[in-house]
């Protein structure tokens, strides 16, 4: 590949990326403006305009001391603990799901025995087990983390099973003929082959973790985004309530963007990705 070809490809990618960003944010701006006019025209206290929500959010989160980067206690006492539960639960679900999924997927008979068990447990809505986790862990972070792990593990586990089963048989035969060590086989053949499906499961489980973080905090939590959202609703403070809702949307967007960037970097070796202009 010549330098001119590479430069042209990079330029086309940058142009497409810039066009996509402009298009997406233009649509977002139009929707916000429409929301502003509709809310002011409706005059409902339940649906404040975005400008009022923005003022309430700024006062709620960014009026702290300079030593704390102007962040208020609401951020330290509610946002950061929620993010810790969410990311901690998601990370544990990822580790368990990948390890167990690859082991089951590479076994000839494990899925025959465990498949019905997986189907049974993954059909149980995670919020219905919150009382169970409350009994096991009490009204603590363990209850929220346990709920997140239980709900987020299934997309990772099942995608890891499918990915581990999809290893090219030519690679399997080659590894056997060369008597490849087990650890090298798993790390250099099975995991790279299963990586696209594993990343698909991780992306779904990340969204599930965010949802379950909020749901679990609505029941028995003393702090967190979910508890703050519920308190604002019960106090009929609708600008604050909408501030927390908007924050959840922003967090979902940010986490998804970061994850997609990491996925593109990790899976850049794939031929389909290398061939894209």
Coordinates of C-alpha atoms in Angstrom, one line a residue:
X1 CA 0.0 0.0 0.0
X2 CA 1.5 3.3 -1.1
X3 CA 1.6 6.4 1.1
X4 CA -0.8 8.2 -1.3
X5 CA -3.3 5.4 -1.1
X6 CA -3.0 5.2 2.7
X7 CA -3.4 9.0 2.9
X8 CA -6.5 9.0 0.7
X9 CA -8.1 6.2 2.7
X10 CA -7.5 8.1 6.0
X11 CA -8.9 11.2 4.4
X12 CA -12.0 9.5 3.3
X13 CA -12.5 7.9 6.7
X14 CA -12.1 11.3 8.4
X15 CA -14.5 13.0 6.0
X16 CA -17.1 10.3 6.5
X17 CA -16.7 10.5 10.3
X18 CA -17.1 14.3 10.3
X19 CA -20.2 14.0 8.1
X20 CA -21.7 11.4 10.4
X21 CA -21.0 13.6 13.5
X22 CA -22.6 16.6 11.9
X23 CA -25.6 14.7 10.7
X24 CA -26.2 13.1 14.1
X25 CA -25.8 16.2 16.2
X26 CA -27.8 18.3 13.7
X27 CA -30.7 15.8 14.2
X28 CA -30.2 16.0 18.0
X29 CA -30.2 19.8 17.9
X30 CA -33.5 19.8 15.9
X31 CA -35.1 17.5 18.4
X32 CA -34.0 19.6 21.4
X33 CA -35.3 22.7 19.8
X34 CA -38.6 21.0 19.0
X35 CA -38.8 19.8 22.6
X36 CA -38.2 23.3 23.8
X37 CA -41.0 24.8 21.7
X38 CA -43.4 21.9 22.5
X39 CA -42.8 22.1 26.2
X40 CA -43.3 25.9 26.4
X41 CA -46.4 25.6 24.3
X42 CA -47.8 22.8 26.4
X43 CA -47.0 24.5 29.7
X44 CA -47.1 21.2 31.6
X45 CA -45.2 21.0 34.9
X46 CA -44.5 17.4 34.1
X47 CA -42.6 18.2 30.9
X48 CA -40.2 21.2 31.6
X49 CA -38.3 22.6 28.6
X50 CA -34.7 21.6 28.0
X51 CA -33.4 25.0 29.1
X52 CA -35.0 24.7 32.5
X53 CA -33.6 21.1 32.8
X54 CA -30.2 22.4 31.9
X55 CA -30.3 25.1 34.5
X56 CA -31.4 22.6 37.2
X57 CA -28.7 20.1 36.1
X58 CA -26.0 22.7 36.3
X59 CA -27.1 23.8 39.7
X60 CA -27.4 20.2 40.9
X61 CA -24.0 18.9 39.7
X62 CA -21.6 21.8 38.9
X63 CA -21.9 24.3 41.8
X64 CA -19.3 22.7 44.0
X65 CA -16.0 24.1 45.2
X66 CA -13.1 24.6 42.8
X67 CA -11.1 22.0 44.8
X68 CA -13.6 19.4 43.7
X69 CA -13.6 20.6 40.0
X70 CA -16.9 22.4 40.8
X71 CA -18.6 19.0 41.3
X72 CA -21.2 18.9 44.0
X73 CA -21.9 16.3 46.7
X74 CA -24.7 15.0 44.5
X75 CA -22.0 13.7 42.0
X76 CA -19.8 12.2 44.7
X77 CA -22.6 10.7 46.7
X78 CA -24.8 9.4 43.9
X79 CA -23.2 9.4 40.4
X80 CA -19.8 7.9 41.3
X81 CA -21.2 5.1 43.5
X82 CA -23.7 4.2 40.8
X83 CA -21.0 4.0 38.1
X84 CA -18.9 1.9 40.4
X85 CA -21.7 -0.6 40.9
X86 CA -22.5 -0.7 37.2
X87 CA -18.9 -1.0 35.9
X88 CA -18.0 -3.5 38.7
X89 CA -21.0 -5.7 38.0
X90 CA -20.4 -5.5 34.2
X91 CA -16.7 -6.4 34.6
X92 CA -17.5 -9.4 36.8
X93 CA -20.2 -10.6 34.5
X94 CA -17.8 -10.3 31.5
X95 CA -15.1 -12.4 33.3
X96 CA -17.6 -15.1 34.3
X97 CA -19.4 -15.1 31.0
X98 CA -16.3 -15.3 28.8
X99 CA -14.6 -18.0 31.0
X100 CA -17.6 -20.2 31.3
X101 CA -18.8 -19.6 27.8
X102 CA -15.5 -20.5 26.2
X103 CA -15.2 -23.6 28.4
X104 CA -18.8 -24.8 27.5
X105 CA -18.4 -23.9 23.9
X106 CA -15.2 -26.0 23.4
X107 CA -16.8 -29.0 25.2
X108 CA -18.5 -31.6 23.0
X109 CA -21.3 -32.3 25.5
X110 CA -21.4 -29.5 28.1
X111 CA -24.1 -27.5 26.3
X112 CA -26.3 -30.6 26.1
X113 CA -26.5 -30.6 29.9
X114 CA -26.2 -26.9 30.7
X115 CA -28.3 -25.5 27.8
X116 CA -31.7 -26.1 29.5
X117 CA -30.3 -24.7 32.7
X118 CA -29.1 -21.5 30.9
X119 CA -32.4 -21.2 29.2
X120 CA -34.3 -21.5 32.5
X121 CA -32.2 -18.8 34.4
X122 CA -31.9 -16.4 31.5
X123 CA -35.7 -16.3 31.2
X124 CA -36.1 -15.0 34.7
X125 CA -36.3 -11.2 34.7
X126 CA -33.5 -9.9 36.8
X127 CA -35.6 -7.2 38.6
X128 CA -37.8 -10.0 40.1
X129 CA -34.7 -11.4 41.9
X130 CA -33.9 -8.2 43.6
X131 CA -35.7 -9.3 46.8
X132 CA -33.6 -12.5 46.7
X133 CA -30.4 -10.5 46.4
X134 CA -31.6 -8.2 49.2
X135 CA -31.9 -11.3 51.5
X136 CA -28.5 -12.6 50.5
X137 CA -26.6 -9.4 50.6
X138 CA -28.8 -7.0 52.6
X139 CA -29.6 -3.5 51.5
X140 CA -26.1 -2.7 50.4
X141 CA -24.1 -2.4 47.2
X142 CA -23.8 -6.2 47.1
X143 CA -27.5 -6.4 46.3
X144 CA -27.2 -4.0 43.4
X145 CA -24.0 -5.6 42.1
X146 CA -25.5 -9.1 42.3
X147 CA -28.5 -8.0 40.3
X148 CA -26.3 -6.4 37.6
X149 CA -24.1 -9.5 37.4
X150 CA -27.1 -11.9 37.0
X151 CA -28.7 -9.9 34.3
X152 CA -25.6 -8.9 32.4
X153 CA -23.8 -12.3 32.3
X154 CA -26.2 -14.1 29.9
X155 CA -25.5 -12.1 26.6
X156 CA -21.7 -12.5 27.2
X157 CA -21.9 -16.2 28.2
X158 CA -24.2 -17.3 25.3
X159 CA -22.2 -15.3 22.7
X160 CA -19.0 -16.7 24.0
X161 CA -20.4 -20.2 23.6
X162 CA -21.4 -19.5 20.0
X163 CA -18.1 -17.9 19.3
X164 CA -16.0 -20.7 20.8
X165 CA -18.0 -23.3 18.8
X166 CA -17.4 -21.4 15.5
X167 CA -13.6 -21.9 15.5
X168 CA -12.5 -22.9 12.0
X169 CA -12.0 -26.7 11.8
X170 CA -8.9 -26.2 9.7
X171 CA -7.4 -24.3 12.6
X172 CA -8.5 -27.1 15.0
X173 CA -6.9 -29.8 12.9
X174 CA -3.7 -27.7 12.4
X175 CA -3.4 -27.1 16.2
X176 CA -3.8 -30.8 16.9
X177 CA -1.3 -31.8 14.3
X178 CA 1.3 -29.5 15.8
X179 CA 0.4 -30.5 19.4
X180 CA -0.3 -26.9 20.3
X181 CA -0.3 -26.3 24.1
X182 CA -3.7 -25.8 25.6
X183 CA -3.1 -22.3 26.9
X184 CA -1.6 -21.1 23.6
X185 CA -4.5 -22.7 21.7
X186 CA -7.1 -20.9 23.9
X187 CA -5.3 -17.5 23.8
X188 CA -4.2 -17.4 20.2
X189 CA -6.9 -19.4 18.4
X190 CA -10.1 -19.8 20.3
X191 CA -10.4 -16.3 21.9
X192 CA -9.5 -14.4 18.6
X193 CA -12.0 -16.5 16.7
X194 CA -14.7 -15.9 19.3
X195 CA -13.9 -12.2 19.9
X196 CA -16.5 -10.7 17.5
X197 CA -19.4 -12.5 19.1
X198 CA -18.0 -11.9 22.6
X199 CA -17.8 -8.2 21.9
X200 CA -21.4 -8.3 20.7
X201 CA -22.4 -9.8 23.9
X202 CA -20.4 -7.3 26.0
X203 CA -22.1 -4.4 24.2
X204 CA -25.5 -5.7 25.0
X205 CA -24.6 -6.5 28.6
X206 CA -23.2 -3.0 29.0
X207 CA -26.7 -1.5 28.3
X208 CA -28.3 -4.1 30.5
X209 CA -25.9 -3.1 33.3
X210 CA -26.9 0.5 33.1
X211 CA -30.6 -0.4 33.2
X212 CA -30.2 -2.8 36.1
X213 CA -28.1 -0.3 38.0
X214 CA -31.1 2.1 38.0
X215 CA -33.7 -0.5 38.7
X216 CA -31.8 -2.0 41.6
X217 CA -31.3 1.4 43.2
X218 CA -35.0 2.1 43.1
X219 CA -35.5 -0.6 45.7
X220 CA -33.7 -0.3 49.0
X221 CA -30.8 1.8 48.0
X222 CA -29.7 4.8 50.1
X223 CA -27.9 6.6 47.3
X224 CA -27.3 6.4 43.6
X225 CA -28.8 7.7 40.4
X226 CA -31.9 5.5 40.7
X227 CA -32.6 6.6 44.3
X228 CA -32.1 10.3 43.4
X229 CA -34.4 9.9 40.5
X230 CA -37.1 8.4 42.7
X231 CA -36.7 11.1 45.4
X232 CA -37.1 13.8 42.8
X233 CA -40.2 12.2 41.5
X234 CA -41.7 11.7 44.9
X235 CA -41.0 15.4 45.7
X236 CA -42.6 16.5 42.4
X237 CA -39.3 18.2 41.5
X238 CA -39.7 17.5 37.8
X239 CA -36.7 19.6 36.4
X240 CA -34.4 17.6 38.7
X241 CA -36.1 14.3 37.8
X242 CA -35.6 15.1 34.1
X243 CA -32.0 16.0 34.9
X244 CA -31.3 12.5 36.1
X245 CA -33.1 11.0 33.1
X246 CA -31.0 13.1 30.7
X247 CA -27.8 12.0 32.6
X248 CA -28.7 8.4 32.1
X249 CA -29.1 9.0 28.4
X250 CA -25.7 10.8 28.3
X251 CA -24.1 8.0 30.2
X252 CA -25.5 5.4 27.8
X253 CA -24.2 7.3 24.8
X254 CA -20.8 7.9 26.3
X255 CA -20.3 4.2 27.3
X256 CA -21.5 3.0 23.9
X257 CA -19.2 5.3 22.1
X258 CA -16.2 4.3 24.2
X259 CA -17.0 0.7 23.8
X260 CA -17.3 0.9 20.0
X261 CA -14.0 2.7 19.8
X262 CA -12.3 -0.1 21.9
X263 CA -14.0 -2.8 19.9
X264 CA -12.8 -1.3 16.6
X265 CA -9.3 -1.1 17.9
X266 CA -9.2 -4.6 19.3
X267 CA -10.8 -6.2 16.3
X268 CA -8.9 -4.1 13.7
X269 CA -7.1 -7.3 12.6
X270 CA -10.3 -8.7 11.0
X271 CA -10.2 -8.9 7.2
X272 CA -13.6 -7.3 6.9
X273 CA -12.4 -4.3 8.9
X274 CA -9.1 -4.0 7.3
X275 CA -10.8 -3.8 3.9
X276 CA -13.1 -1.0 4.7
X277 CA -12.2 2.4 3.1

